[in-house]
């Protein structure tokens, strides 16, 4: 497979089961370099949260579907190879897009697929929010204790903002295995 075969479409309610499977596999199993298995146990997301995200008109959830030919023209198999969410947040002086739920199936990691998915989401957000008098800000959060993931995003122009948030304790995103686990905010200003 070459990386130029990556293609995205907007998620549909019918994708919820495959999305949960992909996100749990990528985040909660010890396969691949992006997993959080040593830091968080349990589920990554609930069906109801995915339903809410897909229905929200300001939240775009994109999926990279697996096809029988590994191309856009092939028949979808029902499996997903990647996903990324872009939550549009517009205020008086800044337009902001929060990027989350970024996952690439471990079998496709390391070949540029993640880079292409992230870049597509960034371009989508910039074009969607770009106005002449506002700065477009791309934000995301990552788990503390993930220096390799922080380095990945820093190579792509993201910087720590100094803002930290406690790991959610509602059980909808798993259970932390460390007491000191936090979310660290990253930011990148749009280049256009």
PDB file of C-alpha atoms in Angstrom:
ATOM      1  CA  UNK A   1       0.000   0.000   0.000  1.00  0.00           C
ATOM      2  CA  UNK A   2       1.157   3.505  -0.757  1.00  0.00           C
ATOM      3  CA  UNK A   3       0.183   6.426   1.411  1.00  0.00           C
ATOM      4  CA  UNK A   4      -1.513   8.238  -1.480  1.00  0.00           C
ATOM      5  CA  UNK A   5      -4.460   5.835  -1.174  1.00  0.00           C
ATOM      6  CA  UNK A   6      -5.704   7.459   2.049  1.00  0.00           C
ATOM      7  CA  UNK A   7      -9.227   8.861   1.657  1.00  0.00           C
ATOM      8  CA  UNK A   8     -11.745  10.165   4.166  1.00  0.00           C
ATOM      9  CA  UNK A   9     -15.493  10.518   4.365  1.00  0.00           C
ATOM     10  CA  UNK A  10     -17.773  11.881   7.055  1.00  0.00           C
ATOM     11  CA  UNK A  11     -18.891   9.316   9.657  1.00  0.00           C
ATOM     12  CA  UNK A  12     -22.485   8.080   9.692  1.00  0.00           C
ATOM     13  CA  UNK A  13     -24.508   6.481  12.503  1.00  0.00           C
ATOM     14  CA  UNK A  14     -23.925   3.115  10.827  1.00  0.00           C
ATOM     15  CA  UNK A  15     -20.173   3.555  11.567  1.00  0.00           C
ATOM     16  CA  UNK A  16     -20.571   3.673  15.362  1.00  0.00           C
ATOM     17  CA  UNK A  17     -19.745   0.017  16.004  1.00  0.00           C
ATOM     18  CA  UNK A  18     -16.676   0.116  13.735  1.00  0.00           C
ATOM     19  CA  UNK A  19     -15.577   3.431  15.276  1.00  0.00           C
ATOM     20  CA  UNK A  20     -15.776   2.023  18.798  1.00  0.00           C
ATOM     21  CA  UNK A  21     -13.826  -1.045  17.694  1.00  0.00           C
ATOM     22  CA  UNK A  22     -11.122   1.088  16.033  1.00  0.00           C
ATOM     23  CA  UNK A  23     -10.798   3.544  18.937  1.00  0.00           C
ATOM     24  CA  UNK A  24     -10.701   0.815  21.596  1.00  0.00           C
ATOM     25  CA  UNK A  25      -8.149  -1.126  19.554  1.00  0.00           C
ATOM     26  CA  UNK A  26      -5.888   1.874  18.935  1.00  0.00           C
ATOM     27  CA  UNK A  27      -6.090   3.398  22.410  1.00  0.00           C
ATOM     28  CA  UNK A  28      -6.675   0.528  24.842  1.00  0.00           C
ATOM     29  CA  UNK A  29      -4.749  -2.431  23.427  1.00  0.00           C
ATOM     30  CA  UNK A  30      -0.963  -2.591  23.579  1.00  0.00           C
ATOM     31  CA  UNK A  31      -0.572  -2.828  19.806  1.00  0.00           C
ATOM     32  CA  UNK A  32       0.963   0.074  17.843  1.00  0.00           C
ATOM     33  CA  UNK A  33       2.948   3.032  19.117  1.00  0.00           C
ATOM     34  CA  UNK A  34       0.007   5.362  19.811  1.00  0.00           C
ATOM     35  CA  UNK A  35      -1.814   3.252  22.404  1.00  0.00           C
ATOM     36  CA  UNK A  36      -2.529   4.323  25.982  1.00  0.00           C
ATOM     37  CA  UNK A  37      -2.828   0.797  27.404  1.00  0.00           C
ATOM     38  CA  UNK A  38      -0.241   1.443  30.141  1.00  0.00           C
ATOM     39  CA  UNK A  39      -2.006   4.646  31.220  1.00  0.00           C
ATOM     40  CA  UNK A  40      -5.756   4.048  30.822  1.00  0.00           C
ATOM     41  CA  UNK A  41      -7.944   0.926  31.052  1.00  0.00           C
ATOM     42  CA  UNK A  42     -11.466   0.299  29.806  1.00  0.00           C
ATOM     43  CA  UNK A  43     -13.355   1.883  26.959  1.00  0.00           C
ATOM     44  CA  UNK A  44     -12.183   4.844  24.890  1.00  0.00           C
ATOM     45  CA  UNK A  45     -15.676   6.207  24.122  1.00  0.00           C
ATOM     46  CA  UNK A  46     -19.343   5.322  24.484  1.00  0.00           C
ATOM     47  CA  UNK A  47     -21.932   4.721  21.761  1.00  0.00           C
ATOM     48  CA  UNK A  48     -23.944   7.690  23.020  1.00  0.00           C
ATOM     49  CA  UNK A  49     -20.930  10.025  22.787  1.00  0.00           C
ATOM     50  CA  UNK A  50     -20.263   8.905  19.210  1.00  0.00           C
ATOM     51  CA  UNK A  51     -23.952   9.388  18.372  1.00  0.00           C
ATOM     52  CA  UNK A  52     -23.804  12.920  19.809  1.00  0.00           C
ATOM     53  CA  UNK A  53     -20.643  13.806  17.881  1.00  0.00           C
ATOM     54  CA  UNK A  54     -21.988  12.510  14.564  1.00  0.00           C
ATOM     55  CA  UNK A  55     -25.259  14.446  15.033  1.00  0.00           C
ATOM     56  CA  UNK A  56     -23.579  17.739  16.056  1.00  0.00           C
ATOM     57  CA  UNK A  57     -23.487  20.099  13.025  1.00  0.00           C
ATOM     58  CA  UNK A  58     -20.305  21.818  14.313  1.00  0.00           C
ATOM     59  CA  UNK A  59     -18.472  18.553  14.926  1.00  0.00           C
ATOM     60  CA  UNK A  60     -17.075  16.684  11.956  1.00  0.00           C
ATOM     61  CA  UNK A  61     -15.973  13.093  12.426  1.00  0.00           C
ATOM     62  CA  UNK A  62     -14.079  11.708   9.449  1.00  0.00           C
ATOM     63  CA  UNK A  63     -13.305   8.050   8.833  1.00  0.00           C
ATOM     64  CA  UNK A  64     -10.868   6.213   6.592  1.00  0.00           C
ATOM     65  CA  UNK A  65     -12.837   3.129   5.533  1.00  0.00           C
ATOM     66  CA  UNK A  66     -11.224  -0.145   4.510  1.00  0.00           C
ATOM     67  CA  UNK A  67     -12.268  -1.262   1.028  1.00  0.00           C
ATOM     68  CA  UNK A  68     -11.856  -4.520  -0.872  1.00  0.00           C
ATOM     69  CA  UNK A  69      -9.436  -2.833  -3.298  1.00  0.00           C
ATOM     70  CA  UNK A  70      -7.718  -0.523  -0.808  1.00  0.00           C
ATOM     71  CA  UNK A  71      -8.879   2.414  -2.930  1.00  0.00           C
ATOM     72  CA  UNK A  72     -11.645   4.987  -2.819  1.00  0.00           C
ATOM     73  CA  UNK A  73     -13.475   3.185  -5.640  1.00  0.00           C
ATOM     74  CA  UNK A  74     -13.581  -0.156  -3.822  1.00  0.00           C
ATOM     75  CA  UNK A  75     -16.462  -1.616  -1.854  1.00  0.00           C
ATOM     76  CA  UNK A  76     -16.307  -0.745   1.862  1.00  0.00           C
ATOM     77  CA  UNK A  77     -15.807  -3.775   4.115  1.00  0.00           C
ATOM     78  CA  UNK A  78     -17.341  -2.248   7.254  1.00  0.00           C
ATOM     79  CA  UNK A  79     -13.948  -1.912   8.958  1.00  0.00           C
ATOM     80  CA  UNK A  80     -12.232   1.415   9.580  1.00  0.00           C
ATOM     81  CA  UNK A  81      -8.503   2.058   9.219  1.00  0.00           C
ATOM     82  CA  UNK A  82      -8.488   5.526  10.757  1.00  0.00           C
ATOM     83  CA  UNK A  83     -10.549   8.421  12.045  1.00  0.00           C
ATOM     84  CA  UNK A  84     -10.242  12.011  13.203  1.00  0.00           C
ATOM     85  CA  UNK A  85     -12.693  14.542  14.622  1.00  0.00           C
ATOM     86  CA  UNK A  86     -12.761  18.309  14.095  1.00  0.00           C
ATOM     87  CA  UNK A  87     -14.948  20.313  16.499  1.00  0.00           C
ATOM     88  CA  UNK A  88     -15.510  23.871  15.232  1.00  0.00           C
ATOM     89  CA  UNK A  89     -15.546  26.536  17.946  1.00  0.00           C
ATOM     90  CA  UNK A  90     -15.997  30.141  16.836  1.00  0.00           C
ATOM     91  CA  UNK A  91     -15.835  33.189  19.134  1.00  0.00           C
ATOM     92  CA  UNK A  92     -15.436  36.968  18.825  1.00  0.00           C
ATOM     93  CA  UNK A  93     -11.689  37.168  18.094  1.00  0.00           C
ATOM     94  CA  UNK A  94     -10.586  33.634  17.238  1.00  0.00           C
ATOM     95  CA  UNK A  95     -11.830  30.714  15.271  1.00  0.00           C
ATOM     96  CA  UNK A  96     -10.792  27.450  16.846  1.00  0.00           C
ATOM     97  CA  UNK A  97     -10.960  23.836  15.788  1.00  0.00           C
ATOM     98  CA  UNK A  98     -10.407  21.144  18.394  1.00  0.00           C
ATOM     99  CA  UNK A  99      -8.916  18.000  16.877  1.00  0.00           C
ATOM    100  CA  UNK A 100      -9.592  14.723  18.649  1.00  0.00           C
ATOM    101  CA  UNK A 101     -10.448  11.047  18.267  1.00  0.00           C
ATOM    102  CA  UNK A 102      -7.413  10.691  16.022  1.00  0.00           C
ATOM    103  CA  UNK A 103      -6.646   7.036  15.419  1.00  0.00           C
ATOM    104  CA  UNK A 104      -4.873   4.926  12.807  1.00  0.00           C
ATOM    105  CA  UNK A 105      -5.158   1.150  12.873  1.00  0.00           C
ATOM    106  CA  UNK A 106      -1.836  -0.272  14.165  1.00  0.00           C
ATOM    107  CA  UNK A 107      -1.326  -2.192  10.897  1.00  0.00           C
ATOM    108  CA  UNK A 108      -1.262   1.150   9.028  1.00  0.00           C
ATOM    109  CA  UNK A 109       0.900   3.094  11.501  1.00  0.00           C
ATOM    110  CA  UNK A 110       4.371   4.228  10.496  1.00  0.00           C
ATOM    111  CA  UNK A 111       3.657   4.654   6.777  1.00  0.00           C
ATOM    112  CA  UNK A 112       2.450   8.257   6.640  1.00  0.00           C
ATOM    113  CA  UNK A 113      -1.277   7.482   6.968  1.00  0.00           C
ATOM    114  CA  UNK A 114      -1.601   9.422  10.222  1.00  0.00           C
ATOM    115  CA  UNK A 115       0.249  12.395   8.787  1.00  0.00           C
ATOM    116  CA  UNK A 116      -2.137  12.522   5.823  1.00  0.00           C
ATOM    117  CA  UNK A 117      -5.238  12.187   8.008  1.00  0.00           C
ATOM    118  CA  UNK A 118      -4.053  14.934  10.376  1.00  0.00           C
ATOM    119  CA  UNK A 119      -3.094  17.199   7.495  1.00  0.00           C
ATOM    120  CA  UNK A 120      -6.492  16.701   5.838  1.00  0.00           C
ATOM    121  CA  UNK A 121      -8.275  17.595   9.092  1.00  0.00           C
ATOM    122  CA  UNK A 122      -6.123  20.705   9.536  1.00  0.00           C
ATOM    123  CA  UNK A 123      -6.781  21.889   5.975  1.00  0.00           C
ATOM    124  CA  UNK A 124     -10.507  21.236   6.404  1.00  0.00           C
ATOM    125  CA  UNK A 125     -10.582  23.256   9.646  1.00  0.00           C
ATOM    126  CA  UNK A 126      -8.568  26.136   8.192  1.00  0.00           C
ATOM    127  CA  UNK A 127     -10.769  26.404   5.101  1.00  0.00           C
ATOM    128  CA  UNK A 128     -13.957  26.049   7.117  1.00  0.00           C
ATOM    129  CA  UNK A 129     -13.034  28.735   9.667  1.00  0.00           C
ATOM    130  CA  UNK A 130     -10.836  31.114   7.673  1.00  0.00           C
ATOM    131  CA  UNK A 131     -11.919  34.755   7.705  1.00  0.00           C
ATOM    132  CA  UNK A 132      -9.877  37.846   7.012  1.00  0.00           C
ATOM    133  CA  UNK A 133      -9.996  39.268  10.530  1.00  0.00           C
ATOM    134  CA  UNK A 134      -9.636  36.175  12.721  1.00  0.00           C
ATOM    135  CA  UNK A 135      -6.780  33.892  13.629  1.00  0.00           C
ATOM    136  CA  UNK A 136      -7.552  30.212  13.116  1.00  0.00           C
ATOM    137  CA  UNK A 137      -6.305  28.184  16.038  1.00  0.00           C
ATOM    138  CA  UNK A 138      -6.007  24.376  15.971  1.00  0.00           C
ATOM    139  CA  UNK A 139      -6.025  22.735  19.395  1.00  0.00           C
ATOM    140  CA  UNK A 140      -5.912  19.238  20.815  1.00  0.00           C
ATOM    141  CA  UNK A 141      -5.111  17.498  24.053  1.00  0.00           C
ATOM    142  CA  UNK A 142      -2.880  14.521  24.724  1.00  0.00           C
ATOM    143  CA  UNK A 143      -2.218  12.461  27.800  1.00  0.00           C
ATOM    144  CA  UNK A 144       0.698  13.404  29.988  1.00  0.00           C
ATOM    145  CA  UNK A 145       3.434  10.753  30.176  1.00  0.00           C
ATOM    146  CA  UNK A 146       3.464  10.376  26.373  1.00  0.00           C
ATOM    147  CA  UNK A 147       6.719  12.086  25.294  1.00  0.00           C
ATOM    148  CA  UNK A 148       6.811  10.227  21.949  1.00  0.00           C
ATOM    149  CA  UNK A 149       3.305  11.458  21.079  1.00  0.00           C
ATOM    150  CA  UNK A 150       4.161  15.009  22.140  1.00  0.00           C
ATOM    151  CA  UNK A 151       7.251  14.869  19.901  1.00  0.00           C
ATOM    152  CA  UNK A 152       5.085  13.658  16.966  1.00  0.00           C
ATOM    153  CA  UNK A 153       2.779  16.674  17.271  1.00  0.00           C
ATOM    154  CA  UNK A 154       5.635  19.114  17.892  1.00  0.00           C
ATOM    155  CA  UNK A 155       7.218  17.968  14.604  1.00  0.00           C
ATOM    156  CA  UNK A 156       3.925  18.980  12.977  1.00  0.00           C
ATOM    157  CA  UNK A 157       3.980  22.494  14.456  1.00  0.00           C
ATOM    158  CA  UNK A 158       1.929  22.043  17.641  1.00  0.00           C
ATOM    159  CA  UNK A 159       3.156  23.596  20.877  1.00  0.00           C
ATOM    160  CA  UNK A 160       2.192  23.077  24.492  1.00  0.00           C
ATOM    161  CA  UNK A 161       0.044  25.961  25.755  1.00  0.00           C
ATOM    162  CA  UNK A 162       0.671  25.324  29.464  1.00  0.00           C
ATOM    163  CA  UNK A 163      -2.998  24.495  29.983  1.00  0.00           C
ATOM    164  CA  UNK A 164      -3.592  21.178  31.745  1.00  0.00           C
ATOM    165  CA  UNK A 165      -6.845  19.428  32.543  1.00  0.00           C
ATOM    166  CA  UNK A 166      -7.540  16.503  34.844  1.00  0.00           C
ATOM    167  CA  UNK A 167      -8.330  13.191  33.167  1.00  0.00           C
ATOM    168  CA  UNK A 168     -12.155  12.865  33.021  1.00  0.00           C
ATOM    169  CA  UNK A 169     -13.478  10.752  35.866  1.00  0.00           C
ATOM    170  CA  UNK A 170     -16.924  10.085  34.404  1.00  0.00           C
ATOM    171  CA  UNK A 171     -15.964   6.611  33.163  1.00  0.00           C
ATOM    172  CA  UNK A 172     -16.908   7.473  29.580  1.00  0.00           C
ATOM    173  CA  UNK A 173     -13.269   7.519  28.467  1.00  0.00           C
ATOM    174  CA  UNK A 174     -11.799   4.732  30.570  1.00  0.00           C
ATOM    175  CA  UNK A 175     -10.172   4.560  33.981  1.00  0.00           C
ATOM    176  CA  UNK A 176      -6.724   6.071  34.579  1.00  0.00           C
ATOM    177  CA  UNK A 177      -4.041   3.701  35.841  1.00  0.00           C
ATOM    178  CA  UNK A 178      -2.049   6.601  37.340  1.00  0.00           C
ATOM    179  CA  UNK A 179      -3.145   9.205  39.857  1.00  0.00           C
ATOM    180  CA  UNK A 180      -1.096  11.953  38.175  1.00  0.00           C
ATOM    181  CA  UNK A 181      -2.552  11.513  34.679  1.00  0.00           C
ATOM    182  CA  UNK A 182      -3.521  14.791  32.999  1.00  0.00           C
ATOM    183  CA  UNK A 183      -4.466  16.108  29.592  1.00  0.00           C
ATOM    184  CA  UNK A 184      -2.050  18.617  28.068  1.00  0.00           C
ATOM    185  CA  UNK A 185      -3.337  21.194  25.587  1.00  0.00           C
ATOM    186  CA  UNK A 186      -1.471  21.708  22.313  1.00  0.00           C
ATOM    187  CA  UNK A 187      -2.004  24.543  19.832  1.00  0.00           C
ATOM    188  CA  UNK A 188      -1.058  25.358  16.261  1.00  0.00           C
ATOM    189  CA  UNK A 189      -1.951  28.550  14.426  1.00  0.00           C
ATOM    190  CA  UNK A 190      -3.191  28.062  10.892  1.00  0.00           C
ATOM    191  CA  UNK A 191      -0.681  28.866   8.173  1.00  0.00           C
ATOM    192  CA  UNK A 192      -3.124  30.261   5.620  1.00  0.00           C
TER     193      UNK A 192
END
